[in-house]
PDB file of C-alpha atoms in Angstrom:
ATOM      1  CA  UNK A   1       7.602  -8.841 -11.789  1.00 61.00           C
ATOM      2  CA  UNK A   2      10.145  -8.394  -9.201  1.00 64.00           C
ATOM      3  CA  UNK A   3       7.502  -8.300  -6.350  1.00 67.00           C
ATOM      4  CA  UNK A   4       6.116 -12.098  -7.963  1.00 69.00           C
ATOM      5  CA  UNK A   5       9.559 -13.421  -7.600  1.00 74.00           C
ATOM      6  CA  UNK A   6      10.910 -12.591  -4.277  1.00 77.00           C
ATOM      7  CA  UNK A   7       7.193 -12.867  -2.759  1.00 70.00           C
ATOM      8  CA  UNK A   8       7.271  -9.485  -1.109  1.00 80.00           C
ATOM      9  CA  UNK A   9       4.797  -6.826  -2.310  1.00 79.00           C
ATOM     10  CA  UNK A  10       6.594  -3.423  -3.120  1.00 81.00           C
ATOM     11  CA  UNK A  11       9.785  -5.084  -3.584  1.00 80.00           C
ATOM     12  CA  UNK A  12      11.741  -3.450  -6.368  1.00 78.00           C
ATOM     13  CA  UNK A  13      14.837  -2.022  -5.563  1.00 80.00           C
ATOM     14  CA  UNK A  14      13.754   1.234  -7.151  1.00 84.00           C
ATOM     15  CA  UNK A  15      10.015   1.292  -4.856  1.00 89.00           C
ATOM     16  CA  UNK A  16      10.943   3.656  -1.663  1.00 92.00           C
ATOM     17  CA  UNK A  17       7.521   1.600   0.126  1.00 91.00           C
ATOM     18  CA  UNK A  18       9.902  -0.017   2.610  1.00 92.00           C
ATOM     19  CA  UNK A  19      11.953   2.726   2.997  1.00 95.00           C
ATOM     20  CA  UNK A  20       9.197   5.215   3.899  1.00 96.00           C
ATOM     21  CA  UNK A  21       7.455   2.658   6.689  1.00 95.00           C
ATOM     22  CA  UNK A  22      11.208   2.653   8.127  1.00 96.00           C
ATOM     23  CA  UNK A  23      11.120   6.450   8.099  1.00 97.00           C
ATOM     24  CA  UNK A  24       7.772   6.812   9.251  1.00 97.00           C
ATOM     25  CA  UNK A  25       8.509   4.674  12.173  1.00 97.00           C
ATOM     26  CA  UNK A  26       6.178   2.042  11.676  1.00 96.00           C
ATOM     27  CA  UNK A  27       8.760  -0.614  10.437  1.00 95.00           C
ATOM     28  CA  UNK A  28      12.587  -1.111  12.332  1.00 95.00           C
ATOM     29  CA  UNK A  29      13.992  -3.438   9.456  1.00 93.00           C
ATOM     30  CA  UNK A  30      15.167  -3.217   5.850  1.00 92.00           C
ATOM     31  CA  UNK A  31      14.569  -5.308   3.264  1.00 90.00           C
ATOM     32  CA  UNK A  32      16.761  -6.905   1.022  1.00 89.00           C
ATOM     33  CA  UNK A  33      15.651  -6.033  -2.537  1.00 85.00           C
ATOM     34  CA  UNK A  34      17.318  -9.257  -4.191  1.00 85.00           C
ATOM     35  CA  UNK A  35      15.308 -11.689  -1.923  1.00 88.00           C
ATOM     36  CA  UNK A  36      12.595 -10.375  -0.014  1.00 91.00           C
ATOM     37  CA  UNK A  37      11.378 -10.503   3.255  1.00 91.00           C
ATOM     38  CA  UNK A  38      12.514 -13.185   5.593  1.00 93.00           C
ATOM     39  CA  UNK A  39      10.222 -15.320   7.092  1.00 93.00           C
ATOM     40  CA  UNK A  40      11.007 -13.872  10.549  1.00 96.00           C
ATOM     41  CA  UNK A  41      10.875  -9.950   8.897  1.00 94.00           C
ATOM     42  CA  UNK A  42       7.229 -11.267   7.751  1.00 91.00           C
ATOM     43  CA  UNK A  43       5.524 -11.986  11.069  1.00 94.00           C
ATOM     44  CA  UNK A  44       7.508  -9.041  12.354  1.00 94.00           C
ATOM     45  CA  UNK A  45       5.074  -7.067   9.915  1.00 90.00           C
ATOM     46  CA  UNK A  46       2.297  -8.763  10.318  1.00 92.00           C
ATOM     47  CA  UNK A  47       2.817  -9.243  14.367  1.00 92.00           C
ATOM     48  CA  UNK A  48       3.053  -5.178  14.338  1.00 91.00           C
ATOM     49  CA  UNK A  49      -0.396  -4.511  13.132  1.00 90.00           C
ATOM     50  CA  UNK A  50       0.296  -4.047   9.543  1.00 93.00           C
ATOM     51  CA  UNK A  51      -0.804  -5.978   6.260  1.00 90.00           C
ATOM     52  CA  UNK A  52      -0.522  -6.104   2.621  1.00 87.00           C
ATOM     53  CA  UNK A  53      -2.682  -6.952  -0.466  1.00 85.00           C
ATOM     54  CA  UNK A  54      -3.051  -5.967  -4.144  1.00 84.00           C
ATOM     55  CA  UNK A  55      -5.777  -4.632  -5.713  1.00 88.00           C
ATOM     56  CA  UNK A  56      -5.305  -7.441  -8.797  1.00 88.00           C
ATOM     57  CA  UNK A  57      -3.961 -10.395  -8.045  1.00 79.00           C
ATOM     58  CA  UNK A  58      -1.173 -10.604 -10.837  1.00 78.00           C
ATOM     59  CA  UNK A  59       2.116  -9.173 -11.579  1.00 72.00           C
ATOM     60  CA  UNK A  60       2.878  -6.212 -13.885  1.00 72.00           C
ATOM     61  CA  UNK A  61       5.890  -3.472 -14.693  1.00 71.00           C
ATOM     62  CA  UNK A  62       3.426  -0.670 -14.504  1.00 72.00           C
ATOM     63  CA  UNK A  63       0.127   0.516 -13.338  1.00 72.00           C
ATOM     64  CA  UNK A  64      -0.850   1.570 -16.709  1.00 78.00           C
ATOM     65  CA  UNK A  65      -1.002  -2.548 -17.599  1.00 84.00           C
ATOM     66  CA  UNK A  66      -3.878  -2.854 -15.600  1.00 85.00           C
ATOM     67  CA  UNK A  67      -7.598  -2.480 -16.667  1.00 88.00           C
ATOM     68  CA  UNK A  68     -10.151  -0.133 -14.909  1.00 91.00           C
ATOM     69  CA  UNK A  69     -12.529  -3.399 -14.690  1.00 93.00           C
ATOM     70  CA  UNK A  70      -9.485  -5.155 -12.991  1.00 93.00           C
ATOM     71  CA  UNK A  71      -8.907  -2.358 -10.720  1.00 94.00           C
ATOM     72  CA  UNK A  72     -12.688  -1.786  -9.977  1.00 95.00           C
ATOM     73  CA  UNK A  73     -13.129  -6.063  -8.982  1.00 95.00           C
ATOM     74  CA  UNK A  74      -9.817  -5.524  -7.169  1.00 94.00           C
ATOM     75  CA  UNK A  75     -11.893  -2.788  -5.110  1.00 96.00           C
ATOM     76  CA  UNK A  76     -15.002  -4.967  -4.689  1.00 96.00           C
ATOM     77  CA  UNK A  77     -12.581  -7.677  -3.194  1.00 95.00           C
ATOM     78  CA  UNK A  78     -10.749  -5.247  -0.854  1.00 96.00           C
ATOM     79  CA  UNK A  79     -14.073  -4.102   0.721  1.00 96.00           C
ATOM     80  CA  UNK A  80     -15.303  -7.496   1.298  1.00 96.00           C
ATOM     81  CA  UNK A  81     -11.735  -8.060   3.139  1.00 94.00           C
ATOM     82  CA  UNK A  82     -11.666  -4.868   5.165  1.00 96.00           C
ATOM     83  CA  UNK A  83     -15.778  -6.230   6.134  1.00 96.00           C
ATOM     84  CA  UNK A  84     -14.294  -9.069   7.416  1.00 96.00           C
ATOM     85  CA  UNK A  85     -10.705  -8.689   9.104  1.00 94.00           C
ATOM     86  CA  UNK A  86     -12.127  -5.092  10.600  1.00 94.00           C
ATOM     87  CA  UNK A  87      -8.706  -2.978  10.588  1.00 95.00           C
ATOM     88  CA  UNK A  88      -8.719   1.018  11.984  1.00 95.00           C
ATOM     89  CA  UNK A  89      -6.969   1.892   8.571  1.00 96.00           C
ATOM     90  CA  UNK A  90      -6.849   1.372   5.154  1.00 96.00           C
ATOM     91  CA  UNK A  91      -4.123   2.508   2.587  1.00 95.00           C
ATOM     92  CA  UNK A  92      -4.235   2.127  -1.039  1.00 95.00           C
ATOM     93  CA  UNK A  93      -0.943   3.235  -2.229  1.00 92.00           C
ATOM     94  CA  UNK A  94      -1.432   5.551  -5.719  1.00 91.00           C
ATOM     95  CA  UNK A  95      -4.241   7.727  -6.750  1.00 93.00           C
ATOM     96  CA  UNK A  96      -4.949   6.477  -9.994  1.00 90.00           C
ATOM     97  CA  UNK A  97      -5.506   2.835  -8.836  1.00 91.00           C
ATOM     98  CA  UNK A  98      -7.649   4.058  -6.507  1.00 95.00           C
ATOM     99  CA  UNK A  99      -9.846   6.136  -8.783  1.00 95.00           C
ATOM    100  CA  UNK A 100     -10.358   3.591 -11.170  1.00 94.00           C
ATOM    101  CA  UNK A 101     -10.837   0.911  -8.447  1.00 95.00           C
ATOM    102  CA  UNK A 102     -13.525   2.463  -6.057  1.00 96.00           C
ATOM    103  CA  UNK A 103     -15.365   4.493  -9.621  1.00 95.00           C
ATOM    104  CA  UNK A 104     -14.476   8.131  -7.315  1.00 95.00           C
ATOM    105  CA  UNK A 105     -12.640  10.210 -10.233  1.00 95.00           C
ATOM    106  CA  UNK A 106     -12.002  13.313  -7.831  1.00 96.00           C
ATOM    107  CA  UNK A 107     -10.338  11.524  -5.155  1.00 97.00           C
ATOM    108  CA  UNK A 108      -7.281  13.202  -3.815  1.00 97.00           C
ATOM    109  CA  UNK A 109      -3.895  12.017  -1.730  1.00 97.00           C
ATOM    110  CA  UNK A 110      -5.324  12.003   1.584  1.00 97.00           C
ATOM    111  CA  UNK A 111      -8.472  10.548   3.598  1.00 97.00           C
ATOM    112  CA  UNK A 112     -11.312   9.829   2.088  1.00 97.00           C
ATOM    113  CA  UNK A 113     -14.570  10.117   2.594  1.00 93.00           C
ATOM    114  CA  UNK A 114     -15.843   6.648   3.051  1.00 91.00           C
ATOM    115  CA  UNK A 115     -18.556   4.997   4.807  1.00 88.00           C
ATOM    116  CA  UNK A 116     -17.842   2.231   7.525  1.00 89.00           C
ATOM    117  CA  UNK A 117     -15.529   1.471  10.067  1.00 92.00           C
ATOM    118  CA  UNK A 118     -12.291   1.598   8.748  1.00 95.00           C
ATOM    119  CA  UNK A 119     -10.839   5.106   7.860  1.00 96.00           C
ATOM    120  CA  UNK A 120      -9.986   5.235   4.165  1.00 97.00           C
ATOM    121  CA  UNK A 121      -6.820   7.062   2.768  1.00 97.00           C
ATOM    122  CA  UNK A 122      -4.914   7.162  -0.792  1.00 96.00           C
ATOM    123  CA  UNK A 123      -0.999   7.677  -0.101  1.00 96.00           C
ATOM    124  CA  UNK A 124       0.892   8.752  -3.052  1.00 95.00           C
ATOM    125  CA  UNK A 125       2.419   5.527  -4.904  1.00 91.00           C
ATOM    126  CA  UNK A 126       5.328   4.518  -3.963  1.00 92.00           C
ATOM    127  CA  UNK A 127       7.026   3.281  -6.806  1.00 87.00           C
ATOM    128  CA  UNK A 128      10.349   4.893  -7.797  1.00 87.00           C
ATOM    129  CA  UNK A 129       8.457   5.958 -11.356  1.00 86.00           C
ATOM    130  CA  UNK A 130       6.389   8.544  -9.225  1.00 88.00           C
ATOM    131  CA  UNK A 131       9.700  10.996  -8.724  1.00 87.00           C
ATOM    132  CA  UNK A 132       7.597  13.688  -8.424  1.00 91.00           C
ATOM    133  CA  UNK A 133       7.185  12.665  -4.711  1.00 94.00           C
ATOM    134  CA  UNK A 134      10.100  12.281  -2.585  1.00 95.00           C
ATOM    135  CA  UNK A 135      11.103   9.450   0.314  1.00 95.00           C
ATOM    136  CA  UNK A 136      10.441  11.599   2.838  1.00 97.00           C
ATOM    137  CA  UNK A 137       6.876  13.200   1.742  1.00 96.00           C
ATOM    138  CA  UNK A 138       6.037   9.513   1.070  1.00 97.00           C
ATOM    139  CA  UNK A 139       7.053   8.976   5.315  1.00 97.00           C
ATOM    140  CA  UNK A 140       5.216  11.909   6.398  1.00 98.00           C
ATOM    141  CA  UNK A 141       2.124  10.224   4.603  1.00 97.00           C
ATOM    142  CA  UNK A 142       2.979   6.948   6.499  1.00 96.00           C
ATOM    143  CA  UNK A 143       3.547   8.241   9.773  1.00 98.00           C
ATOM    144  CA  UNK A 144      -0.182   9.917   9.240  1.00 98.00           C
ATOM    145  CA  UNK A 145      -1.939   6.932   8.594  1.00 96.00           C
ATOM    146  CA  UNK A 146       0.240   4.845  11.003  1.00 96.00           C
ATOM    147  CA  UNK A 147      -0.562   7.672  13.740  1.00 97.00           C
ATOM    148  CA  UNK A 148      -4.739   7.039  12.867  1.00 96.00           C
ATOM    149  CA  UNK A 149      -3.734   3.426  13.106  1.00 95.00           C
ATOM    150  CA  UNK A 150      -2.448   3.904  16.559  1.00 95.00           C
ATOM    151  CA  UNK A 151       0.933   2.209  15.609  1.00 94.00           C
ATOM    152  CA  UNK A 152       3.377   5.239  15.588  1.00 92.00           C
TER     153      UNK A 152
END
């Protein structure tokens, strides 16, 4: 809910997304947690290559609020975006999402094995409720894709 107010995906002051691009090189600016990104910080981001959508176009606390026929539309929709804007990479940040929205229940962290143009990878999610994975894990992941990318 967080994210919804301030406008800026990722946004809770507990999410280490921001935090990890800026480690992984692929950002050079913070982000204030309490109000989001600037306008200028925006088409920074965007003017570096890089983009952000959700899978489901509302606002929860947790993953676990979302459905698996949510999560599976929210993968028909993404496909149909990455058809038409054409990007090298795409990142969908969590594993379980990702399962539920592309119907592959043995997907792993990593690249996957999709068909197109665009190279396909699951990063681990970033939110500060996955402490099993630490900051700088989450920016060697980053730097990966961003390197595939050719931003980094």
């Amino acid at each position: 809910l967080w994210t919804a107010a301030t406008q800026t995906h990722f946004c809770h002051p507990s999410n280490r997304f921001y935090p990890a691009l800026r480690g992984a090189g692929l950002i050079d600016f913070s982000i204030d947690t309490d109000l989001g990104m600037t306008d200028q910080q925006r088409a920074k981001f965007i003017g570096r290559g890089l983009g952000i959508t959700n899978l489901v176009q509302r606002a929860t606390v947790r993953a676990s609020e979302l459905d698996k026929e949510e999560l599976r539309l929210g993968g028909l929709r993404l496909v149909e975006l990455v058809a038409d804007l054409r990007p090298k990479v795409v990142a969908v940040a969590g594993i379980t999402a990702y399962r539920s929205a592309f119907e592959e229940r043995s997907a792993t962290v990593g690249r996957q094995a999709r068909e197109g143009e665009a190279e396909w990878w699951v990063l681990p999610n970033p939110s500060g409720l996955n402490a099993h994975v630490q900051i700088d894990d989450l920016a060697a992941w980053f730097r990966k894709v961003g390197e595939r990318a050719g931003l980094v």
